[in-house]
Structure formats: structure tokens, C-alpha cells
PDB file of C-alpha atoms and ligand atoms in Angstrom:
ATOM      1  CA  MET A  28     -42.000  -2.324  -2.007  1.00  0.00           C
ATOM      2  CA  SER A  29     -43.057  -5.890  -2.621  1.00  0.00           C
ATOM      3  CA  LEU A  30     -42.309  -8.534  -0.181  1.00  0.00           C
ATOM      4  CA  ARG A  31     -40.213 -10.210  -3.012  1.00  0.00           C
ATOM      5  CA  PHE A  32     -38.109  -7.287  -3.555  1.00  0.00           C
ATOM      6  CA  GLY A  33     -37.505  -6.904   0.158  1.00  0.00           C
ATOM      7  CA  TRP A  34     -36.431 -10.695   0.447  1.00  0.00           C
ATOM      8  CA  ARG A  35     -34.039 -10.225  -2.631  1.00  0.00           C
ATOM      9  CA  ARG A  36     -32.616  -7.195  -0.913  1.00  0.00           C
ATOM     10  CA  PHE A  37     -32.109  -9.060   2.446  1.00  0.00           C
ATOM     11  CA  MET A  38     -30.411 -12.079   0.614  1.00  0.00           C
ATOM     12  CA  SER A  39     -27.922  -9.644  -1.177  1.00  0.00           C
ATOM     13  CA  LEU A  40     -27.268  -7.945   2.146  1.00  0.00           C
ATOM     14  CA  LEU A  41     -26.203 -11.308   3.599  1.00  0.00           C
ATOM     15  CA  ALA A  42     -23.942 -11.944   0.621  1.00  0.00           C
ATOM     16  CA  GLU A  43     -22.035  -8.681   1.271  1.00  0.00           C
ATOM     17  CA  PRO A  44     -18.627  -9.071   2.922  1.00  0.00           C
ATOM     18  CA  PRO A  45     -19.037  -6.957   6.048  1.00  0.00           C
ATOM     19  CA  SER A  46     -21.058  -9.613   7.530  1.00  0.00           C
ATOM     20  CA  GLN A  47     -18.144 -11.736   8.399  1.00  0.00           C
ATOM     21  CA  CYS A  48     -14.532 -11.254   9.535  1.00  0.00           C
ATOM     22  CA  ALA A  49     -12.444 -12.567   6.542  1.00  0.00           C
ATOM     23  CA  ILE A  50      -9.875 -13.856   8.932  1.00  0.00           C
ATOM     24  CA  CYS A  51     -11.568 -15.503  11.969  1.00  0.00           C
ATOM     25  CA  ARG A  52     -15.013 -15.729  10.292  1.00  0.00           C
ATOM     26  CA  SER A  53     -16.660 -14.135  13.333  1.00  0.00           C
ATOM     27  CA  TRP A  54     -20.136 -12.876  12.535  1.00  0.00           C
ATOM     28  CA  PRO A  55     -21.492 -10.192  12.475  1.00  0.00           C
ATOM     29  CA  SER A  56     -18.363  -8.297  11.930  1.00  0.00           C
ATOM     30  CA  ARG A  57     -16.471  -5.720   9.944  1.00  0.00           C
ATOM     31  CA  PRO A  58     -14.329  -7.224   7.055  1.00  0.00           C
ATOM     32  CA  ILE A  59     -11.472  -7.425   9.526  1.00  0.00           C
ATOM     33  CA  CYS A  60     -12.706  -7.824  13.124  1.00  0.00           C
ATOM     34  CA  ASP A  61     -11.099  -5.487  15.832  1.00  0.00           C
ATOM     35  CA  ALA A  62      -9.779  -8.687  17.677  1.00  0.00           C
ATOM     36  CA  CYS A  63      -7.950  -9.768  14.564  1.00  0.00           C
ATOM     37  CA  VAL A  64      -6.520  -6.076  14.000  1.00  0.00           C
ATOM     38  CA  ARG A  65      -5.248  -6.457  17.609  1.00  0.00           C
ATOM     39  CA  ARG A  66      -3.916  -9.809  17.327  1.00  0.00           C
ATOM     40  CA  PHE A  67      -2.327  -9.619  13.646  1.00  0.00           C
ATOM     41  CA  ALA A  68      -1.582  -5.973  13.372  1.00  0.00           C
ATOM     42  CA  SER A  69      -0.540  -4.530  16.628  1.00  0.00           C
ATOM     43  CA  PRO A  70       1.856  -1.567  16.201  1.00  0.00           C
ATOM     44  CA  VAL A  71       5.503  -2.332  16.904  1.00  0.00           C
ATOM     45  CA  PRO A  72       8.430   0.166  16.972  1.00  0.00           C
ATOM     46  CA  ARG A  73       9.973   0.431  13.283  1.00  0.00           C
ATOM     47  CA  CYS A  74      12.924   2.173  11.757  1.00  0.00           C
ATOM     48  CA  GLN A  75      12.064   5.619  10.583  1.00  0.00           C
ATOM     49  CA  GLY A  76      13.845   4.939   7.158  1.00  0.00           C
ATOM     50  CA  CYS A  77      12.823   1.676   6.103  1.00  0.00           C
ATOM     51  CA  ALA A  78      10.175   0.419   8.687  1.00  0.00           C
ATOM     52  CA  LEU A  79      12.054  -2.646   9.919  1.00  0.00           C
ATOM     53  CA  PRO A  80      10.978  -3.370  13.422  1.00  0.00           C
ATOM     54  CA  LEU A  81      13.442  -2.108  16.105  1.00  0.00           C
ATOM     55  CA  PRO A  82      13.650  -2.236  19.826  1.00  0.00           C
ATOM     56  CA  ALA A  83      11.620   0.460  21.448  1.00  0.00           C
ATOM     57  CA  GLY A  84      13.527   3.953  21.528  1.00  0.00           C
ATOM     58  CA  VAL A  85      15.768   3.210  18.652  1.00  0.00           C
ATOM     59  CA  ALA A  86      15.026   5.416  15.808  1.00  0.00           C
ATOM     60  CA  ARG A  87      16.839   4.011  12.792  1.00  0.00           C
ATOM     61  CA  CYS A  88      18.470   0.544  11.729  1.00  0.00           C
ATOM     62  CA  GLY A  89      22.219   0.107  11.148  1.00  0.00           C
ATOM     63  CA  ALA A  90      21.605   0.013   7.265  1.00  0.00           C
ATOM     64  CA  CYS A  91      19.777   3.480   7.523  1.00  0.00           C
ATOM     65  CA  VAL A  92      22.223   4.950   9.870  1.00  0.00           C
ATOM     66  CA  ALA A  93      25.165   3.907   7.626  1.00  0.00           C
ATOM     67  CA  GLU A  94      23.420   4.943   4.383  1.00  0.00           C
ATOM     68  CA  PRO A  95      20.227   7.241   5.020  1.00  0.00           C
ATOM     69  CA  PRO A  96      17.469   6.187   2.582  1.00  0.00           C
ATOM     70  CA  PRO A  97      16.072   8.887   0.306  1.00  0.00           C
ATOM     71  CA  LEU A  98      12.608   8.691   2.107  1.00  0.00           C
ATOM     72  CA  ASP A  99      11.895  11.180   5.150  1.00  0.00           C
ATOM     73  CA  ALA A 100       9.710   8.552   6.704  1.00  0.00           C
ATOM     74  CA  CYS A 101       8.639   5.192   5.921  1.00  0.00           C
ATOM     75  CA  LEU A 102       5.499   3.544   7.473  1.00  0.00           C
ATOM     76  CA  VAL A 103       3.693   0.234   7.087  1.00  0.00           C
ATOM     77  CA  ALA A 104       0.612  -1.300   8.873  1.00  0.00           C
ATOM     78  CA  CYS A 105       1.669  -4.957   9.394  1.00  0.00           C
ATOM     79  CA  ALA A 106       3.958  -7.587   8.925  1.00  0.00           C
ATOM     80  CA  TYR A 107       3.881  -9.631   5.622  1.00  0.00           C
ATOM     81  CA  ALA A 108       2.972 -12.545   7.343  1.00  0.00           C
ATOM     82  CA  TRP A 109      -0.058 -15.020   7.801  1.00  0.00           C
ATOM     83  CA  PRO A 110      -2.842 -14.056   7.626  1.00  0.00           C
ATOM     84  CA  TRP A 111      -2.085 -10.911   5.680  1.00  0.00           C
ATOM     85  CA  THR A 112       0.002 -12.902   2.980  1.00  0.00           C
ATOM     86  CA  ASP A 113      -3.333 -14.800   2.134  1.00  0.00           C
ATOM     87  CA  CYS A 114      -5.413 -11.788   2.056  1.00  0.00           C
ATOM     88  CA  ILE A 115      -3.066  -9.920   0.032  1.00  0.00           C
ATOM     89  CA  ALA A 116      -2.812 -12.808  -2.542  1.00  0.00           C
ATOM     90  CA  GLN A 117      -6.567 -12.689  -2.794  1.00  0.00           C
ATOM     91  CA  PHE A 118      -6.428  -8.869  -3.357  1.00  0.00           C
ATOM     92  CA  LYS A 119      -3.774  -8.933  -5.766  1.00  0.00           C
ATOM     93  CA  PHE A 120      -3.787 -12.099  -7.768  1.00  0.00           C
ATOM     94  CA  ARG A 121      -7.448 -13.259  -7.639  1.00  0.00           C
ATOM     95  CA  GLN A 122      -8.465  -9.593  -8.338  1.00  0.00           C
ATOM     96  CA  GLN A 123     -10.596  -9.209  -5.332  1.00  0.00           C
ATOM     97  CA  ALA A 124     -10.755  -5.549  -5.207  1.00  0.00           C
ATOM     98  CA  GLY A 125     -13.050  -5.415  -2.178  1.00  0.00           C
ATOM     99  CA  TRP A 126     -10.092  -5.784   0.014  1.00  0.00           C
ATOM    100  CA  ALA A 127      -8.839  -2.425  -0.687  1.00  0.00           C
ATOM    101  CA  GLY A 128     -11.329  -0.840   1.638  1.00  0.00           C
ATOM    102  CA  PRO A 129     -10.469  -2.883   4.908  1.00  0.00           C
ATOM    103  CA  PHE A 130      -6.838  -2.643   3.935  1.00  0.00           C
ATOM    104  CA  ALA A 131      -6.847   1.230   3.635  1.00  0.00           C
ATOM    105  CA  THR A 132      -8.698   1.177   7.028  1.00  0.00           C
ATOM    106  CA  LEU A 133      -5.957  -0.897   8.469  1.00  0.00           C
ATOM    107  CA  MET A 134      -3.338   1.530   7.216  1.00  0.00           C
ATOM    108  CA  ARG A 135      -4.854   4.640   8.339  1.00  0.00           C
ATOM    109  CA  SER A 136      -5.180   2.983  11.831  1.00  0.00           C
ATOM    110  CA  ALA A 137      -1.506   2.445  12.063  1.00  0.00           C
ATOM    111  CA  PRO A 138       0.579   5.065  13.996  1.00  0.00           C
ATOM    112  CA  TRP A 139       1.528   8.170  11.810  1.00  0.00           C
ATOM    113  CA  ILE A 140      -0.195   7.140   8.778  1.00  0.00           C
ATOM    114  CA  GLU A 141      -3.234   9.181   9.085  1.00  0.00           C
ATOM    115  CA  SER A 142      -1.294  12.304   9.793  1.00  0.00           C
ATOM    116  CA  ALA A 143       1.191  11.744   7.103  1.00  0.00           C
ATOM    117  CA  VAL A 144      -1.687  11.349   4.338  1.00  0.00           C
ATOM    118  CA  GLU A 145      -3.430  14.354   5.804  1.00  0.00           C
ATOM    119  CA  GLN A 146      -0.421  16.587   5.793  1.00  0.00           C
ATOM    120  CA  CYS A 147       0.714  15.676   2.286  1.00  0.00           C
ATOM    121  CA  ASP A 148      -0.070  17.619  -0.830  1.00  0.00           C
ATOM    122  CA  LEU A 149       0.155  14.624  -3.190  1.00  0.00           C
ATOM    123  CA  ILE A 150      -0.536  10.875  -3.027  1.00  0.00           C
ATOM    124  CA  LEU A 151       1.233   8.740  -5.677  1.00  0.00           C
ATOM    125  CA  PRO A 152       0.533   5.005  -6.017  1.00  0.00           C
ATOM    126  CA  MET A 153       3.552   3.000  -7.033  1.00  0.00           C
ATOM    127  CA  PRO A 154       2.943   2.295 -10.604  1.00  0.00           C
ATOM    128  CA  LEU A 155       2.784  -1.137 -12.370  1.00  0.00           C
ATOM    129  CA  PHE A 156       4.323  -1.797 -15.643  1.00  0.00           C
ATOM    130  CA  ARG A 157       1.913  -1.507 -18.621  1.00  0.00           C
ATOM    131  CA  GLY A 158       1.891  -5.247 -19.359  1.00  0.00           C
ATOM    132  CA  ARG A 159       1.413  -6.229 -15.728  1.00  0.00           C
ATOM    133  CA  LEU A 160      -1.402  -3.771 -15.539  1.00  0.00           C
ATOM    134  CA  ARG A 161      -3.093  -5.232 -18.584  1.00  0.00           C
ATOM    135  CA  GLU A 162      -2.700  -8.713 -17.199  1.00  0.00           C
ATOM    136  CA  ARG A 163      -3.817  -7.886 -13.720  1.00  0.00           C
ATOM    137  CA  GLY A 164      -6.596  -5.403 -14.687  1.00  0.00           C
ATOM    138  CA  PHE A 165      -6.182  -3.028 -11.738  1.00  0.00           C
ATOM    139  CA  ASN A 166      -3.244  -1.395  -9.720  1.00  0.00           C
ATOM    140  CA  GLN A 167      -3.507  -2.519  -6.280  1.00  0.00           C
ATOM    141  CA  ALA A 168      -1.515   0.397  -4.977  1.00  0.00           C
ATOM    142  CA  HIS A 169      -3.947   2.637  -6.825  1.00  0.00           C
ATOM    143  CA  GLU A 170      -6.726   1.024  -5.138  1.00  0.00           C
ATOM    144  CA  LEU A 171      -5.099   1.513  -1.695  1.00  0.00           C
ATOM    145  CA  ALA A 172      -4.093   4.996  -2.202  1.00  0.00           C
ATOM    146  CA  ARG A 173      -7.296   6.516  -3.369  1.00  0.00           C
ATOM    147  CA  ARG A 174      -9.183   4.935  -0.312  1.00  0.00           C
ATOM    148  CA  LEU A 175      -6.444   6.135   1.962  1.00  0.00           C
ATOM    149  CA  GLY A 176      -6.830   9.889   1.482  1.00  0.00           C
ATOM    150  CA  ALA A 177      -8.796  12.521   0.087  1.00  0.00           C
ATOM    151  CA  ALA A 178      -9.484  11.153  -3.680  1.00  0.00           C
ATOM    152  CA  ARG A 179      -8.357  14.631  -5.001  1.00  0.00           C
ATOM    153  CA  LYS A 180      -4.801  14.202  -3.734  1.00  0.00           C
ATOM    154  CA  THR A 181      -4.241  10.869  -5.465  1.00  0.00           C
ATOM    155  CA  ASP A 182      -2.560  11.275  -8.695  1.00  0.00           C
ATOM    156  CA  PRO A 183      -1.922   7.734 -10.638  1.00  0.00           C
ATOM    157  CA  GLY A 184      -0.734   9.330 -13.723  1.00  0.00           C
ATOM    158  CA  LEU A 185       2.425  11.419 -12.367  1.00  0.00           C
ATOM    159  CA  LEU A 186       4.807   8.562 -11.468  1.00  0.00           C
ATOM    160  CA  LEU A 187       5.528   6.101 -14.460  1.00  0.00           C
ATOM    161  CA  ARG A 188       6.999   2.744 -14.500  1.00  0.00           C
ATOM    162  CA  VAL A 189       9.101   3.062 -17.729  1.00  0.00           C
ATOM    163  CA  ARG A 190      10.937  -0.313 -17.619  1.00  0.00           C
ATOM    164  CA  ASN A 191      10.062  -3.735 -16.575  1.00  0.00           C
ATOM    165  CA  THR A 192      12.473  -5.198 -14.271  1.00  0.00           C
ATOM    166  CA  ALA A 193      13.895  -8.686 -13.496  1.00  0.00           C
ATOM    167  CA  PRO A 194      12.283 -10.238 -10.235  1.00  0.00           C
ATOM    168  CA  GLN A 195      14.015  -8.754  -7.100  1.00  0.00           C
ATOM    169  CA  SER A 196      14.161 -11.848  -5.082  1.00  0.00           C
ATOM    170  CA  GLY A 197      17.514 -13.319  -4.419  1.00  0.00           C
ATOM    171  CA  LEU A 198      19.336 -10.006  -5.138  1.00  0.00           C
ATOM    172  CA  SER A 199      21.221  -8.079  -2.534  1.00  0.00           C
ATOM    173  CA  ARG A 200      20.188  -4.843  -1.507  1.00  0.00           C
ATOM    174  CA  ALA A 201      22.840  -3.128  -3.746  1.00  0.00           C
ATOM    175  CA  GLU A 202      21.581  -5.349  -6.623  1.00  0.00           C
ATOM    176  CA  ARG A 203      18.056  -4.513  -6.263  1.00  0.00           C
ATOM    177  CA  LEU A 204      18.925  -0.796  -6.355  1.00  0.00           C
ATOM    178  CA  LEU A 205      20.822  -1.338  -9.668  1.00  0.00           C
ATOM    179  CA  ASN A 206      18.016  -3.594 -11.137  1.00  0.00           C
ATOM    180  CA  LEU A 207      15.719  -0.730 -10.617  1.00  0.00           C
ATOM    181  CA  HIS A 208      18.084   2.023 -12.071  1.00  0.00           C
ATOM    182  CA  GLY A 209      15.857   3.959 -14.591  1.00  0.00           C
ATOM    183  CA  ALA A 210      12.630   1.910 -13.845  1.00  0.00           C
ATOM    184  CA  PHE A 211      10.682   4.961 -12.681  1.00  0.00           C
ATOM    185  CA  ALA A 212      10.108   8.585 -14.235  1.00  0.00           C
ATOM    186  CA  LEU A 213       7.657  11.377 -13.944  1.00  0.00           C
ATOM    187  CA  GLU A 214       5.377  12.334 -16.518  1.00  0.00           C
ATOM    188  CA  PRO A 215       7.538  14.845 -18.388  1.00  0.00           C
ATOM    189  CA  LEU A 216       4.686  17.329 -18.868  1.00  0.00           C
ATOM    190  CA  ARG A 217       3.890  17.546 -15.144  1.00  0.00           C
ATOM    191  CA  ALA A 218       7.189  16.717 -13.493  1.00  0.00           C
ATOM    192  CA  SER A 219       7.271  20.268 -11.936  1.00  0.00           C
ATOM    193  CA  GLN A 220       4.313  19.456  -9.797  1.00  0.00           C
ATOM    194  CA  VAL A 221       6.378  17.700  -7.317  1.00  0.00           C
ATOM    195  CA  ARG A 222       8.458  20.709  -6.519  1.00  0.00           C
ATOM    196  CA  GLN A 223       8.140  21.983  -2.998  1.00  0.00           C
ATOM    197  CA  ARG A 224       5.540  19.354  -2.364  1.00  0.00           C
ATOM    198  CA  ARG A 225       5.018  17.127   0.366  1.00  0.00           C
ATOM    199  CA  ILE A 226       4.527  13.526  -1.101  1.00  0.00           C
ATOM    200  CA  VAL A 227       3.278  10.210   0.032  1.00  0.00           C
ATOM    201  CA  VAL A 228       4.042   7.191  -2.122  1.00  0.00           C
ATOM    202  CA  VAL A 229       1.804   4.156  -1.590  1.00  0.00           C
ATOM    203  CA  ASP A 230       2.662   0.501  -2.190  1.00  0.00           C
ATOM    204  CA  ASP A 231       1.000  -2.776  -1.164  1.00  0.00           C
ATOM    205  CA  VAL A 232       3.956  -5.005  -0.122  1.00  0.00           C
ATOM    206  CA  MET A 233       7.659  -3.533   0.752  1.00  0.00           C
ATOM    207  CA  THR A 234      10.168  -6.291   0.701  1.00  0.00           C
ATOM    208  CA  SER A 235      13.755  -4.565   0.532  1.00  0.00           C
ATOM    209  CA  GLY A 236      12.463  -1.100   0.218  1.00  0.00           C
ATOM    210  CA  ALA A 237      14.310  -0.944  -3.026  1.00  0.00           C
ATOM    211  CA  SER A 238      11.339   0.167  -5.209  1.00  0.00           C
ATOM    212  CA  LEU A 239      10.148   2.728  -2.621  1.00  0.00           C
ATOM    213  CA  PHE A 240      13.742   4.091  -2.202  1.00  0.00           C
ATOM    214  CA  ALA A 241      14.152   4.393  -6.136  1.00  0.00           C
ATOM    215  CA  VAL A 242      10.855   6.453  -6.237  1.00  0.00           C
ATOM    216  CA  GLY A 243      12.010   8.642  -3.111  1.00  0.00           C
ATOM    217  CA  SER A 244      15.237   9.304  -4.834  1.00  0.00           C
ATOM    218  CA  LEU A 245      13.549  10.354  -8.085  1.00  0.00           C
ATOM    219  CA  LEU A 246      11.131  12.510  -6.200  1.00  0.00           C
ATOM    220  CA  LYS A 247      13.949  14.316  -4.142  1.00  0.00           C
ATOM    221  CA  ARG A 248      15.970  14.964  -7.332  1.00  0.00           C
ATOM    222  CA  SER A 249      12.872  16.449  -8.854  1.00  0.00           C
ATOM    223  CA  GLY A 250      12.548  18.919  -6.039  1.00  0.00           C
ATOM    224  CA  ALA A 251      10.008  17.251  -3.624  1.00  0.00           C
ATOM    225  CA  ALA A 252      10.145  18.724  -0.299  1.00  0.00           C
ATOM    226  CA  HIS A 253       9.229  15.695   1.879  1.00  0.00           C
ATOM    227  CA  VAL A 254       8.669  12.076   0.821  1.00  0.00           C
ATOM    228  CA  THR A 255       6.960   9.365   2.891  1.00  0.00           C
ATOM    229  CA  GLY A 256       6.712   5.881   1.869  1.00  0.00           C
ATOM    230  CA  ILE A 257       3.711   4.003   3.010  1.00  0.00           C
ATOM    231  CA  ALA A 258       3.050   0.297   2.421  1.00  0.00           C
ATOM    232  CA  LEU A 259       0.265  -2.150   3.625  1.00  0.00           C
ATOM    233  CA  ALA A 260       2.670  -4.742   4.825  1.00  0.00           C
ATOM    234  CA  ARG A 261       6.345  -5.356   5.056  1.00  0.00           C
ATOM    235  CA  THR A 262       8.561  -8.552   4.974  1.00  0.00           C
ATOM    236  CA  GLU A 263      10.738  -8.659   8.180  1.00  0.00           C
ATOM    237  CA  LEU A 264      13.552 -10.892   7.457  1.00  0.00           C
TER     238      LEU A 264
HETATM  239 ZN1   ZN B  17     -11.588 -11.593  12.893  1.00  0.00          ZN
HETATM  240 ZN1   ZN B  18      16.221   1.193   8.445  1.00  0.00          ZN
END
């Protein structure tokens, strides 16, 4: 190996992302350092039905007690707040797919997510509408899903987004559900594959939960035995 080759290799290693924490810039570090994970992604007690933060010892929020959501469990890794809002924007809109690995690690380290992924039969990424996929070039939920569990469990073609929907912001919980009516479907030739199965649905950001609930309800109607919704981050207002 020539000295020149070695030098080039050394320079390329320096350029690789794991050399510096993307949040606090500490060096050398993993892409998100342990201190930043402790500081910005400490686990908090959350509602079993919709993952809203709750006081310790309370299992479900009022909305989920009054109207139980179709998900058997709902898990998120962190709040959709700084610094994750910036990191997720880089991942999603600036197409920096390199974030998928560190984000999947963050998700697996959150309570219950690893065991949910290990116990499930199928992992379904939340699908994007075709036009959105073309313009973005990749589905961020699929990038997370396939790094989260065994790649053989991840099936990006079974759950379909069949209708584009108006933006959800500004709508009430009931209006959001109505807005999503008929937005998702199962691939007709393989719909029976969800029957009696434990399924994990993966999304990047959970806002009201309407999309995850719509998919959860579709999967339950189609015979799924157990559905867990997992998101990287959740808005907490
Ligand atoms: Zn850091
Ligand atoms: Zn809830």
C-alpha cells in the first residue's frame, strides 16, 4: 500500500460523520454522543395509546381512555423539539440519509422499542404518496424501519398510500381522522399476510397520531393480531 493511498484513506476517514457529535460537536464521538442522548432524549413516562408524556404511574391519557386508539402500543424515542427538529429537517428535506443509522440507534435505545421490534413478525414503514416519494427521492420512514430491525422483517410494499391528503396542521383530531379516511390500503395481492401477525408500523415524526391510528385501524380490520406504532419523535403540545 503506497503512502499516498494511506493518506487519502486517512483524509476520507476524517470526513466520515462518526468523528464528531452532530449536536454538540464534541470530538471524537459517535454521530450523536452519549451526553446529548442523555440530555435531549431521556425517556419520560408516556401514554400507552398515543405516546403523549404523562405523570409517572398513569398508563393512558384522557383522550385514549375516552376513545381507545386502534394501536395496542405506541412508542417514541424523543420529543419533536430542538435539537431533533433541526436534525430531522436535515434528514428529511436535505436528503441526508446518513442520519438514518444514528436515529435508528436512538430509537432502539428507547424503552420497549427494541423488544417490540424483536417480537414482531412484520415491520411496515409509513408510506409516502408517489409524487412525494419522487420529489424527495427516499422514504425516511423506510430508511428508519430497515435499520431498526432485521431487514427481512421490513416490507415497504405491503402498506400503500393511495390518496394524497391536505396538510393536517390546523385540523382538530376528528378532522384529521376524516382527512385521512381512505388514504391507506394494503397491497391487494398480499393483504392476507397481516392476518394473525404482530406488526410494527414505523414513522419519523408523530404529530396528532392520526396517520398511525388510520394505519392501525386498517391493519386491525384486516386481521392483524397486535399493532405497535413507533415514531422517532413526537410533538408534545
Ligand atoms: Zn453531543
Ligand atoms: Zn393517549
